[in-house]
Amino acid sequence: MARAAQTKDIDSQRQDYKDRLRKLGISPLWDQYRDLLSIEPQITSVPHIWKYDELRGILMESGDLISAQEAQRRVLMLENPAFQDQCKATETLFTGLQLILPGEIAPAHRHTPNALRLILEGDGAYTSVNGEKTVMHYGDYIITPNWCWHDHGHEGTEPVVWQDILDLPLLKSIGTIFYESYPDEQFPEGPPPGDSLHRYGSNMLPVGLQPDNLNSPIFCYPYEKSRETMEALSANSELDPYHGIKMEFIDPTTGGPAMSSISTFLIRMPQGFKTERYQTTEGAIFTCLEGKGRVVIGSGDAEQIIEFSPRDIFVVPCWYPHRFEVDENTYIFEGTDKVVQSKLGLWRERRGNT
Ligand code: GTQ
Ligand code: FE2
């Protein structure tokens, strides 16, 4: 009896204490401690796939509703279902589909977020980075590093669609977003197309070059070249049981990741290949470029099976166990926040069930 009274007493004392704390804009750590310092990551984003076939028609409709000029960028954001209206696909990355029609120009600007493009449909559009044009082809990976002027244009005849990935959510969370419009529609023409690839991406570097240690000076990583490389390697490589063949896009001047805040990879898995269960802290956006298969995410009752085919985009959030199975020779592009986590000494992986 006395004990019950005492418990009630302490409960009401604690509540009273908390009410008074709240008025002072304070709260007790001990109420949150277990949630805050979870044993393993507690992640808000959820696994999700956007099927290109379901998006294509509605993306094309946007072409009749708004011009690239008026929109600045005619982009449909692929928002994680857990992050509605938050412009986020994962905790740190934004992704979207951008449409440009023949004759259009998406005007020049620059901003602190890093951006990459992965070309998914059509030919003849280009991105200009600091005045150097890069013509787009299927699967090409183009970077527009932080604070570089960039505009897009289209001199072909069919609609062109690409996927954008930006580190926007990361920058928003640390409050470092700046943006500037260029006074003219296009940045003045600079070096000829392909200049940076010749200069920095041909197994040679200019003597005396000082790397900037942030982003690669190569603006375009052509799919034709990366694919050919992986195809050749596949004839003569042991497959990583967790990844198949997985190569990282690098900055040739440093050997480090191509971008300072987004890690980028190309994965090749041969027909019939099944990977072992894998977990990593990087939040990942995958885009199937060729082939088809599925990714099995989560475990036990929470297991989800996501079927993918070319141009489909899917998210595997931080620390979700997952494994792949492919029915054909499959190529997948991947963008993640690994490089950010690595710089902070935070990146982890777990191979298998241990
Ligand atoms: O193409 O410059 O999806 O600035 C979001 C912001 C694309 C771009 C996006 C951008 C761009
Ligand atoms: Fe931009």
Coordinates of N, CA and C and ligand atoms in Angstrom, one line a residue, residues 73 109 111 117 150, ligand 2:
R73 N 14.0 23.4 -64.3 CA 14.3 22.0 -64.6 C 13.0 21.3 -64.5
H109 N 22.8 27.7 -64.5 CA 22.8 28.0 -63.0 C 23.9 27.2 -62.4
H111 N 25.0 25.7 -58.2 CA 24.6 25.5 -56.8 C 25.6 24.7 -56.0
R117 N 23.9 12.9 -63.4 CA 22.8 12.5 -64.4 C 23.1 11.1 -64.9
H150 N 26.1 25.1 -65.0 CA 25.6 24.0 -65.9 C 24.2 24.4 -66.6
Ligands
FE2_2 FE 21.4 22.3 -61.3

